mmCIF file of C-alpha atoms in Angstrom:
data_model
loop_
_atom_site.group_PDB
_atom_site.id
_atom_site.type_symbol
_atom_site.label_atom_id
_atom_site.label_comp_id
_atom_site.label_asym_id
_atom_site.label_seq_id
_atom_site.Cartn_x
_atom_site.Cartn_y
_atom_site.Cartn_z
ATOM 1 C CA MET A 3 18.549 -9.001 -8.651
ATOM 2 C CA ARG A 4 18.508 -6.067 -6.247
ATOM 3 C CA LYS A 5 20.947 -3.243 -7.021
ATOM 4 C CA GLU A 6 21.806 -0.636 -4.409
ATOM 5 C CA ALA A 7 22.034 3.081 -5.170
ATOM 6 C CA THR A 8 25.412 4.797 -5.093
ATOM 7 C CA ILE A 9 26.163 7.331 -2.388
ATOM 8 C CA GLU A 10 26.063 10.048 -5.072
ATOM 9 C CA GLN A 11 22.529 9.019 -6.055
ATOM 10 C CA TRP A 12 21.440 9.030 -2.420
ATOM 11 C CA LYS A 13 23.013 12.461 -1.952
ATOM 12 C CA GLU A 14 21.029 13.897 -4.873
ATOM 13 C CA LEU A 15 17.792 12.567 -3.350
ATOM 14 C CA TYR A 16 18.641 13.917 0.117
ATOM 15 C CA GLU A 17 19.453 17.334 -1.323
ATOM 16 C CA VAL A 18 16.088 17.788 -3.036
ATOM 17 C CA ALA A 19 14.218 16.297 -0.050
ATOM 18 C CA THR A 20 15.952 18.791 2.232
ATOM 19 C CA ARG A 21 14.845 21.648 -0.011
ATOM 20 C CA LEU A 22 11.265 20.298 0.047
ATOM 21 C CA LYS A 23 11.311 20.322 3.843
ATOM 22 C CA GLU A 24 12.198 24.027 3.733
ATOM 23 C CA LEU A 25 9.025 24.655 1.667
ATOM 24 C CA LYS A 26 6.938 23.129 4.530
ATOM 25 C CA PRO A 27 4.228 21.651 2.262
ATOM 26 C CA TRP A 28 2.399 20.202 5.306
ATOM 27 C CA GLU A 29 1.411 23.744 6.232
ATOM 28 C CA LYS A 30 -0.568 24.021 2.966
ATOM 29 C CA PHE A 31 -1.834 20.464 2.398
ATOM 30 C CA TRP A 32 -3.617 17.837 4.479
ATOM 31 C CA ASP A 33 -2.768 14.161 4.035
ATOM 32 C CA LEU A 34 -5.954 13.597 1.996
ATOM 33 C CA ASP A 35 -5.161 16.490 -0.387
ATOM 34 C CA ILE A 36 -3.733 14.920 -3.523
ATOM 35 C CA ILE A 37 -1.109 16.506 -5.782
ATOM 36 C CA GLY A 38 -0.948 14.864 -9.208
ATOM 37 C CA ILE A 39 2.092 15.413 -11.443
ATOM 38 C CA GLN A 40 1.850 14.131 -15.000
ATOM 39 C CA GLU A 41 4.850 13.661 -17.297
ATOM 40 C CA GLY A 42 3.322 11.285 -19.857
ATOM 41 C CA ALA A 43 0.098 9.276 -20.006
ATOM 42 C CA GLU A 44 -2.627 10.120 -17.499
ATOM 43 C CA GLU A 45 -2.598 6.617 -16.033
ATOM 44 C CA ASP A 46 1.110 7.050 -15.194
ATOM 45 C CA THR A 47 0.568 10.226 -13.159
ATOM 46 C CA ALA A 48 2.466 10.352 -9.859
ATOM 47 C CA PHE A 49 0.126 11.137 -6.948
ATOM 48 C CA TYR A 50 1.514 12.736 -3.776
ATOM 49 C CA SER A 51 0.139 12.767 -0.240
ATOM 50 C CA ILE A 52 1.744 15.222 2.207
ATOM 51 C CA LEU A 53 1.887 14.049 5.826
ATOM 52 C CA GLY A 54 2.165 16.217 8.915
ATOM 53 C CA HIS A 55 -0.525 18.933 8.876
ATOM 54 C CA GLY A 56 -1.261 19.530 12.555
ATOM 55 C CA GLU A 57 1.046 16.700 13.594
ATOM 56 C CA GLU A 58 4.659 16.203 14.560
ATOM 57 C CA CYS A 59 5.463 13.458 12.051
ATOM 58 C CA TYR A 60 6.251 14.814 8.597
ATOM 59 C CA GLY A 61 6.503 12.912 5.343
ATOM 60 C CA ILE A 62 5.715 12.680 1.636
ATOM 61 C CA VAL A 63 4.187 9.598 0.008
ATOM 62 C CA VAL A 64 4.376 9.000 -3.751
ATOM 63 C CA TYR A 65 1.795 6.703 -5.329
ATOM 64 C CA GLU A 66 2.773 5.705 -8.861
ATOM 65 C CA GLY A 67 0.023 5.626 -11.478
ATOM 66 C CA TYR A 68 -3.643 4.696 -11.171
ATOM 67 C CA ALA A 69 -2.739 1.480 -9.330
ATOM 68 C CA GLY A 70 -0.970 3.553 -6.688
ATOM 69 C CA LEU A 71 -3.897 5.961 -6.390
ATOM 70 C CA ASN A 72 -6.162 2.955 -5.881
ATOM 71 C CA ASP A 73 -3.981 1.890 -2.930
ATOM 72 C CA PHE A 74 -4.412 5.368 -1.485
ATOM 73 C CA MET A 75 -8.199 5.020 -1.855
ATOM 74 C CA MET A 76 -8.063 1.694 -0.015
ATOM 75 C CA LEU A 77 -6.287 3.492 2.816
ATOM 76 C CA THR A 78 -8.879 6.276 3.000
ATOM 77 C CA MET A 79 -11.777 3.767 2.919
ATOM 78 C CA GLN A 80 -10.262 1.263 5.361
ATOM 79 C CA GLU A 81 -13.034 1.509 7.958
ATOM 80 C CA ARG A 82 -15.865 1.377 5.417
ATOM 81 C CA LEU A 83 -14.299 -1.687 3.799
ATOM 82 C CA ASN A 84 -13.862 -3.270 7.258
ATOM 83 C CA LEU A 85 -10.235 -4.051 6.474
ATOM 84 C CA PRO A 86 -7.682 -4.402 9.306
ATOM 85 C CA VAL A 87 -5.275 -1.471 9.487
ATOM 86 C CA ASP A 88 -2.228 -3.722 9.159
ATOM 87 C CA TYR A 89 -3.693 -5.397 6.055
ATOM 88 C CA VAL A 90 -4.214 -2.036 4.371
ATOM 89 C CA MET A 91 -0.808 -0.646 5.349
ATOM 90 C CA PHE A 92 1.082 -3.721 4.160
ATOM 91 C CA SER A 93 -0.943 -3.903 0.919
ATOM 92 C CA GLN A 94 0.271 -0.477 -0.192
ATOM 93 C CA LYS A 95 2.709 0.056 -3.058
ATOM 94 C CA ASN A 96 4.388 3.430 -2.726
ATOM 95 C CA LEU A 97 7.623 5.278 -2.092
ATOM 96 C CA THR A 98 7.665 7.170 1.185
ATOM 97 C CA CYS A 99 9.858 9.808 2.756
ATOM 98 C CA TYR A 100 9.764 10.458 6.529
ATOM 99 C CA TRP A 101 11.353 12.893 8.924
ATOM 100 C CA GLY A 102 11.406 10.732 12.033
ATOM 101 C CA ASN A 103 13.509 9.776 15.034
ATOM 102 C CA ARG A 104 16.954 8.214 15.026
ATOM 103 C CA ASP A 105 15.737 4.877 16.398
ATOM 104 C CA GLU A 106 13.364 4.457 13.424
ATOM 105 C CA LEU A 107 16.269 4.140 11.000
ATOM 106 C CA THR A 108 18.215 0.985 10.203
ATOM 107 C CA ASP A 109 21.985 0.822 10.700
ATOM 108 C CA LYS A 110 22.412 1.035 6.929
ATOM 109 C CA GLN A 111 20.280 4.180 6.683
ATOM 110 C CA ARG A 112 22.246 5.855 9.483
ATOM 111 C CA LYS A 113 25.521 4.834 7.826
ATOM 112 C CA ASN A 114 24.410 6.419 4.535
ATOM 113 C CA ILE A 115 23.498 9.647 6.301
ATOM 114 C CA LYS A 116 26.873 9.796 7.997
ATOM 115 C CA GLU A 117 28.706 9.076 4.730
ATOM 116 C CA MET A 118 26.788 11.880 2.978
ATOM 117 C CA GLY A 119 27.807 14.311 5.699
ATOM 118 C CA TYR A 120 24.338 15.032 7.098
ATOM 119 C CA LYS A 121 23.863 15.552 10.824
ATOM 120 C CA TYR A 122 20.431 15.438 12.440
ATOM 121 C CA ARG A 123 19.525 16.238 16.000
ATOM 122 C CA GLY A 124 16.243 16.059 17.863
ATOM 123 C CA LYS A 125 12.803 14.564 17.403
ATOM 124 C CA ASN A 126 11.351 14.114 13.898
ATOM 125 C CA GLN A 127 14.443 15.488 12.174
ATOM 126 C CA TRP A 128 16.003 12.313 10.747
ATOM 127 C CA LEU A 129 15.319 11.981 7.014
ATOM 128 C CA TYR A 130 14.846 8.451 5.652
ATOM 129 C CA PHE A 131 12.992 6.619 2.884
ATOM 130 C CA LEU A 132 10.990 3.403 2.642
ATOM 131 C CA SER A 133 9.626 1.345 -0.226
ATOM 132 C CA PHE A 134 6.233 -0.254 0.430
ATOM 133 C CA GLU A 135 5.302 -3.250 -1.728
ATOM 134 C CA PRO A 136 2.666 -5.965 -1.148
ATOM 135 C CA GLY A 137 4.235 -9.221 -0.010
ATOM 136 C CA TYR A 138 7.330 -7.512 1.369
ATOM 137 C CA PHE A 139 8.225 -5.692 4.561
ATOM 138 C CA PRO A 140 8.817 -1.919 4.154
ATOM 139 C CA TYR A 141 12.457 -1.611 3.155
ATOM 140 C CA ASN A 142 15.176 0.772 2.050
ATOM 141 C CA LEU A 143 14.926 2.020 -1.564
ATOM 142 C CA ASP A 144 16.938 0.226 -4.247
ATOM 143 C CA GLN A 145 18.798 2.055 -7.003
ATOM 144 C CA ASP A 146 15.891 2.326 -9.428
ATOM 145 C CA GLU A 147 13.592 3.587 -6.665
ATOM 146 C CA VAL A 148 16.129 6.204 -5.553
ATOM 147 C CA VAL A 149 16.383 7.508 -9.133
ATOM 148 C CA ARG A 150 12.591 7.580 -9.551
ATOM 149 C CA MET A 151 12.059 9.249 -6.176
ATOM 150 C CA THR A 152 14.616 11.938 -7.016
ATOM 151 C CA ASN A 153 12.741 12.743 -10.216
ATOM 152 C CA TYR A 154 9.392 12.780 -8.378
ATOM 153 C CA PHE A 155 10.782 15.175 -5.769
ATOM 154 C CA LEU A 156 12.330 17.510 -8.343
ATOM 155 C CA ASN A 157 8.927 17.678 -10.058
ATOM 156 C CA LEU A 158 7.176 18.265 -6.736
ATOM 157 C CA GLU A 159 9.584 21.074 -5.846
ATOM 158 C CA LEU A 160 8.631 22.949 -9.012
ATOM 159 C CA ALA A 161 4.907 22.238 -8.559
ATOM 160 C CA LEU A 162 4.950 23.537 -4.977
ATOM 161 C CA GLN A 163 6.728 26.722 -6.000
ATOM 162 C CA TYR A 164 3.984 27.505 -8.526
ATOM 163 C CA TYR A 165 1.237 26.540 -6.090
ATOM 164 C CA GLU A 166 2.656 29.054 -3.617
ATOM 165 C CA SER A 167 3.195 31.869 -6.111
ATOM 166 C CA VAL A 168 -0.155 31.665 -7.931
ATOM 167 C CA GLN A 169 -2.384 30.570 -5.012
ATOM 168 C CA CYS A 170 -4.327 27.890 -6.902
ATOM 169 C CA ASN A 171 -7.908 27.328 -5.795
ATOM 170 C CA VAL A 172 -8.455 23.566 -5.466
ATOM 171 C CA ASP A 173 -11.576 21.979 -3.941
ATOM 172 C CA PHE A 174 -9.838 18.984 -2.344
ATOM 173 C CA GLU A 175 -12.866 18.039 -0.237
ATOM 174 C CA ASN A 176 -14.989 17.475 -3.357
ATOM 175 C CA GLY A 177 -12.694 15.240 -5.360
ATOM 176 C CA GLU A 178 -10.272 17.704 -6.946
ATOM 177 C CA MET A 179 -6.485 17.548 -6.943
ATOM 178 C CA TYR A 180 -3.753 20.072 -7.586
ATOM 179 C CA HIS A 181 -2.606 18.949 -11.024
ATOM 180 C CA PHE A 182 0.750 19.803 -12.583
ATOM 181 C CA GLU A 183 1.385 18.603 -16.143
ATOM 182 C CA PHE A 184 4.615 18.800 -18.107
ATOM 183 C CA GLY A 185 4.809 19.225 -21.867
ATOM 184 C CA LYS A 186 6.644 16.621 -23.935
ATOM 185 C CA ASP A 187 9.898 18.551 -23.741
ATOM 186 C CA LYS A 188 9.473 19.094 -19.968
ATOM 187 C CA LYS A 189 10.283 22.772 -20.595
ATOM 188 C CA THR A 190 6.650 23.817 -20.496
ATOM 189 C CA TRP A 191 3.893 22.983 -18.024
ATOM 190 C CA ASN A 192 0.311 23.620 -17.047
ATOM 191 C CA PHE A 193 -1.089 23.592 -13.546
ATOM 192 C CA GLY A 194 -4.329 24.096 -11.660
ATOM 193 C CA SER A 195 -7.256 22.147 -10.237
ATOM 194 C CA LYS A 196 -8.501 18.949 -11.873
ATOM 195 C CA PRO A 197 -10.928 16.176 -10.823
ATOM 196 C CA LEU A 198 -9.304 13.016 -9.534
ATOM 197 C CA PRO A 199 -9.641 10.131 -12.018
ATOM 198 C CA PHE A 200 -11.632 8.237 -9.361
ATOM 199 C CA THR A 201 -12.533 8.859 -5.721
ATOM 200 C CA SER A 202 -13.221 5.408 -4.279
ATOM 201 C CA PHE A 203 -11.387 2.102 -4.035
ATOM 202 C CA ARG A 204 -11.814 -0.070 -7.126
ATOM 203 C CA PHE A 205 -11.702 -3.860 -6.970
ATOM 204 C CA GLU A 206 -12.766 -6.682 -9.247
ATOM 205 C CA ASN A 207 -14.576 -9.954 -8.637
ATOM 206 C CA LEU A 208 -12.557 -13.100 -9.197
ATOM 207 C CA HIS A 209 -13.955 -14.762 -12.320
ATOM 208 C CA ILE A 210 -13.432 -18.479 -13.074
ATOM 209 C CA THR A 211 -13.532 -19.289 -16.804
ATOM 210 C CA ASP A 212 -12.952 -23.053 -16.595
ATOM 211 C CA ASP A 213 -16.354 -24.485 -17.607
ATOM 212 C CA GLU A 214 -15.439 -28.001 -16.490
ATOM 213 C CA LEU A 215 -14.478 -26.772 -13.037
ATOM 214 C CA LEU A 216 -17.699 -24.771 -12.742
ATOM 215 C CA ALA A 217 -19.752 -27.806 -13.767
ATOM 216 C CA ASP A 218 -18.014 -29.955 -11.120
ATOM 217 C CA LEU A 219 -18.636 -27.307 -8.471
ATOM 218 C CA LYS A 220 -22.297 -27.092 -9.404
ATOM 219 C CA ASN A 221 -22.777 -30.836 -8.860
ATOM 220 C CA VAL A 222 -20.766 -31.221 -5.661
ATOM 221 C CA PRO A 223 -22.645 -32.691 -2.660
ATOM 222 C CA LYS A 224 -23.553 -30.491 0.312
ATOM 223 C CA CYS A 225 -22.354 -30.604 3.908
ATOM 224 C CA ASN A 226 -23.708 -28.877 7.013
ATOM 225 C CA ILE A 227 -20.618 -26.937 8.076
ATOM 226 C CA VAL A 228 -20.343 -23.144 8.383
ATOM 227 C CA LEU A 229 -16.952 -21.723 7.429
ATOM 228 C CA GLU A 230 -15.078 -18.508 8.105
ATOM 229 C CA ALA A 231 -12.609 -17.353 5.434
ATOM 230 C CA ASP A 232 -10.126 -14.501 5.528
ATOM 231 C CA ILE A 233 -6.686 -13.195 4.585
ATOM 232 C CA ALA A 234 -4.219 -11.738 7.075
ATOM 233 C CA ILE A 235 -0.729 -10.264 6.791
ATOM 234 C CA LEU A 236 1.797 -11.216 9.465
ATOM 235 C CA GLY A 237 3.540 -7.846 9.671
ATOM 236 C CA VAL A 238 6.909 -9.486 10.281
ATOM 237 C CA GLY A 239 9.958 -9.280 8.012
ATOM 238 C CA MET A 240 11.252 -12.702 6.924
ATOM 239 C CA ASN A 241 14.732 -12.863 5.362
ATOM 240 C CA ASP A 242 15.404 -15.373 2.615
ATOM 241 C CA LYS A 243 18.091 -15.248 -0.075
ATOM 242 C CA LYS A 244 15.552 -16.008 -2.785
ATOM 243 C CA PHE A 245 13.669 -12.765 -2.014
ATOM 244 C CA LYS A 246 14.861 -9.335 -3.186
ATOM 245 C CA LYS A 247 14.100 -7.928 0.282
ATOM 246 C CA PRO A 248 12.500 -9.191 3.522
ATOM 247 C CA ALA A 249 9.185 -10.894 2.820
ATOM 248 C CA ASN A 250 6.007 -10.037 4.714
ATOM 249 C CA PRO A 251 3.724 -12.856 3.563
ATOM 250 C CA SER A 252 -0.020 -13.088 3.834
ATOM 251 C CA THR A 253 -1.895 -16.112 5.146
ATOM 252 C CA CYS A 254 -5.086 -17.641 3.746
ATOM 253 C CA MET A 255 -7.296 -18.968 6.529
ATOM 254 C CA ILE A 256 -10.402 -21.128 6.617
ATOM 255 C CA ALA A 257 -11.960 -22.090 9.949
ATOM 256 C CA ASP A 258 -14.933 -24.048 11.270
ATOM 257 C CA ALA A 259 -17.197 -21.342 12.730
ATOM 258 C CA ALA A 260 -18.860 -23.733 15.225
ATOM 259 C CA SER A 261 -15.801 -25.380 16.756
ATOM 260 C CA GLY A 262 -13.282 -22.604 16.121
ATOM 261 C CA MET A 263 -10.921 -25.154 14.579
ATOM 262 C CA MET A 264 -8.534 -23.808 11.950
ATOM 263 C CA LEU A 265 -8.943 -25.988 8.847
ATOM 264 C CA LYS A 266 -6.547 -24.173 6.527
ATOM 265 C CA CYS A 267 -3.781 -21.693 7.250
ATOM 266 C CA GLU A 268 -1.508 -21.387 4.228
ATOM 267 C CA LEU A 269 1.451 -19.014 4.097
ATOM 268 C CA GLN A 270 1.843 -17.313 0.725
ATOM 269 C CA GLU A 271 4.894 -16.414 -1.326
ATOM 270 C CA PRO A 272 5.463 -12.615 -1.610
ATOM 271 C CA ASP A 273 4.235 -12.410 -5.210
ATOM 272 C CA ASP A 274 1.208 -14.698 -4.777
ATOM 273 C CA ASP A 275 -2.315 -13.342 -5.186
ATOM 274 C CA ALA A 276 -3.785 -14.133 -1.777
ATOM 275 C CA VAL A 277 -7.399 -13.823 -2.954
ATOM 276 C CA VAL A 278 -6.788 -16.388 -5.695
ATOM 277 C CA SER A 279 -5.036 -18.667 -3.206
ATOM 278 C CA LEU A 280 -7.939 -18.420 -0.752
ATOM 279 C CA ALA A 281 -10.390 -19.274 -3.548
ATOM 280 C CA GLU A 282 -8.283 -22.318 -4.426
ATOM 281 C CA GLU A 283 -8.244 -23.428 -0.792
ATOM 282 C CA LEU A 284 -12.030 -23.153 -0.603
ATOM 283 C CA ILE A 285 -12.438 -25.145 -3.814
ATOM 284 C CA GLY A 286 -10.121 -27.828 -2.403
ATOM 285 C CA PHE A 287 -12.234 -28.030 0.767
ATOM 286 C CA ILE A 288 -15.463 -28.275 -1.251
ATOM 287 C CA PHE A 289 -14.225 -31.153 -3.373
ATOM 288 C CA GLN A 290 -12.969 -32.991 -0.299
ATOM 289 C CA TYR A 291 -15.838 -32.428 2.151
ATOM 290 C CA GLY A 292 -18.707 -30.986 0.113
ATOM 291 C CA ALA A 293 -20.181 -27.516 -0.285
ATOM 292 C CA PRO A 294 -20.625 -25.844 3.123
ATOM 293 C CA LYS A 295 -23.924 -24.504 4.351
ATOM 294 C CA GLU A 296 -22.479 -20.994 4.683
ATOM 295 C CA VAL A 297 -19.228 -19.091 4.221
ATOM 296 C CA ARG A 298 -18.657 -15.998 6.366
ATOM 297 C CA VAL A 299 -16.270 -13.220 5.394
ATOM 298 C CA SER A 300 -15.530 -9.853 6.952
ATOM 299 C CA ASN A 301 -14.794 -7.603 3.970
ATOM 300 C CA VAL A 302 -15.707 -6.977 0.341
ATOM 301 C CA LEU A 303 -12.316 -8.030 -1.046
ATOM 302 C CA VAL A 304 -12.639 -11.596 0.189
ATOM 303 C CA GLU A 305 -16.340 -11.561 -0.674
ATOM 304 C CA ALA A 306 -15.537 -10.609 -4.284
ATOM 305 C CA GLY A 307 -12.987 -13.429 -4.477
ATOM 306 C CA LEU A 308 -15.382 -16.131 -3.278
ATOM 307 C CA GLU A 309 -18.699 -14.915 -4.691
ATOM 308 C CA GLN A 310 -18.707 -16.920 -7.940
ATOM 309 C CA ILE A 311 -17.664 -20.135 -6.175
ATOM 310 C CA CYS A 312 -20.433 -19.810 -3.594
ATOM 311 C CA GLN A 313 -23.058 -18.914 -6.184
ATOM 312 C CA THR A 314 -22.086 -21.902 -8.325
ATOM 313 C CA CYS A 315 -22.273 -24.303 -5.378
ATOM 314 C CA GLY A 316 -25.429 -22.795 -3.912
ATOM 315 C CA VAL A 317 -23.606 -21.715 -0.759
ATOM 316 C CA LYS A 318 -24.740 -18.738 1.290
ATOM 317 C CA LEU A 319 -21.986 -16.114 1.369
ATOM 318 C CA ARG A 320 -22.445 -13.742 4.274
ATOM 319 C CA ARG A 321 -20.434 -10.683 5.237
ATOM 320 C CA VAL A 322 -20.174 -10.156 8.993
ATOM 321 C CA ARG A 323 -18.373 -7.606 11.128
ATOM 322 C CA ASN A 324 -16.170 -10.084 13.019
ATOM 323 C CA LEU A 325 -14.973 -13.624 12.338
ATOM 324 C CA GLN A 326 -14.740 -15.011 15.853
ATOM 325 C CA ALA A 327 -12.816 -18.221 15.166
ATOM 326 C CA ILE A 328 -10.244 -16.560 12.912
ATOM 327 C CA GLU A 329 -9.845 -13.565 15.214
ATOM 328 C CA GLU A 330 -9.104 -15.841 18.183
ATOM 329 C CA PHE A 331 -6.499 -17.624 16.085
ATOM 330 C CA ARG A 332 -4.948 -14.307 15.045
ATOM 331 C CA GLU A 333 -4.760 -13.142 18.636
ATOM 332 C CA GLY A 334 -2.981 -16.353 19.558
ATOM 333 C CA MET A 335 -0.493 -15.759 16.742
ATOM 334 C CA ARG A 336 0.112 -12.172 17.896
ATOM 335 C CA SER A 337 0.753 -13.351 21.464
ATOM 336 C CA PHE A 338 3.177 -16.011 20.237
ATOM 337 C CA MET A 339 5.133 -13.529 18.123
ATOM 338 C CA ARG A 340 5.468 -10.863 20.813
#
């Protein structure tokens, strides 16, 4: 059940965020320069990206733990992975602060600001926060997120003050971060440069352990069809009482490459694993029609999800730059939704 933050909790977050803005961290850091602040275990480190160096749009993004850092790496490697920008953006899990324009805020966000007594005027001056989570549309922070973000910002305020006073030498371009680590009592700390725990996006192949299923796949008859398979995210908020916030579901798609006919287009629940769902859809097709001659994918994430299935069935799995049939279907969907 979603629980909203009190106005006092919001006020505490706005106060520290306002002080951070006065420090102008975007004048010292680029968006790819990572600040890591560690309170406990290394894998729970909070990683910060500062937005706005050389731009007009300012912000601070907090990626929680190694999983969050991995999302950041996906973002930085988007072109090399051949992932659509909207897929990468809506697959992120982070807490983000922006200084934007009035029309970017929801009525509820503007009401909160007014109740707290803040007044903003002009372009890129309106302070607001968003929670990004896969399966859901970016949305206002809940109570727990407001409390966590306040703590992250208080830590960042201290870390930035020391970075400024000591002039730390950090080689950001070669995989280092500015690292700030608290002692157990949080009354002592160490800071300086440190290598990032990893510097590229990490993903795993989907591995089927059901021996009976693998045996059935190995003996399935062949067919002469060539398929395209992909995952897309709609990028549209869908309200439903059963969801904690507006859903932004992904779709699993399988198409006939020759005819362009869409064979499968399944909308997922917010918490579904879309790669697993796509693999299940392909297995269902194989058992119904036979193993295809070839399956075409456009990125390594889908490839990793379907690799074992294709190897078991003796199907050629080929990564291509564009999936023509699926892209035409997507374009039709975009036109319909405009």
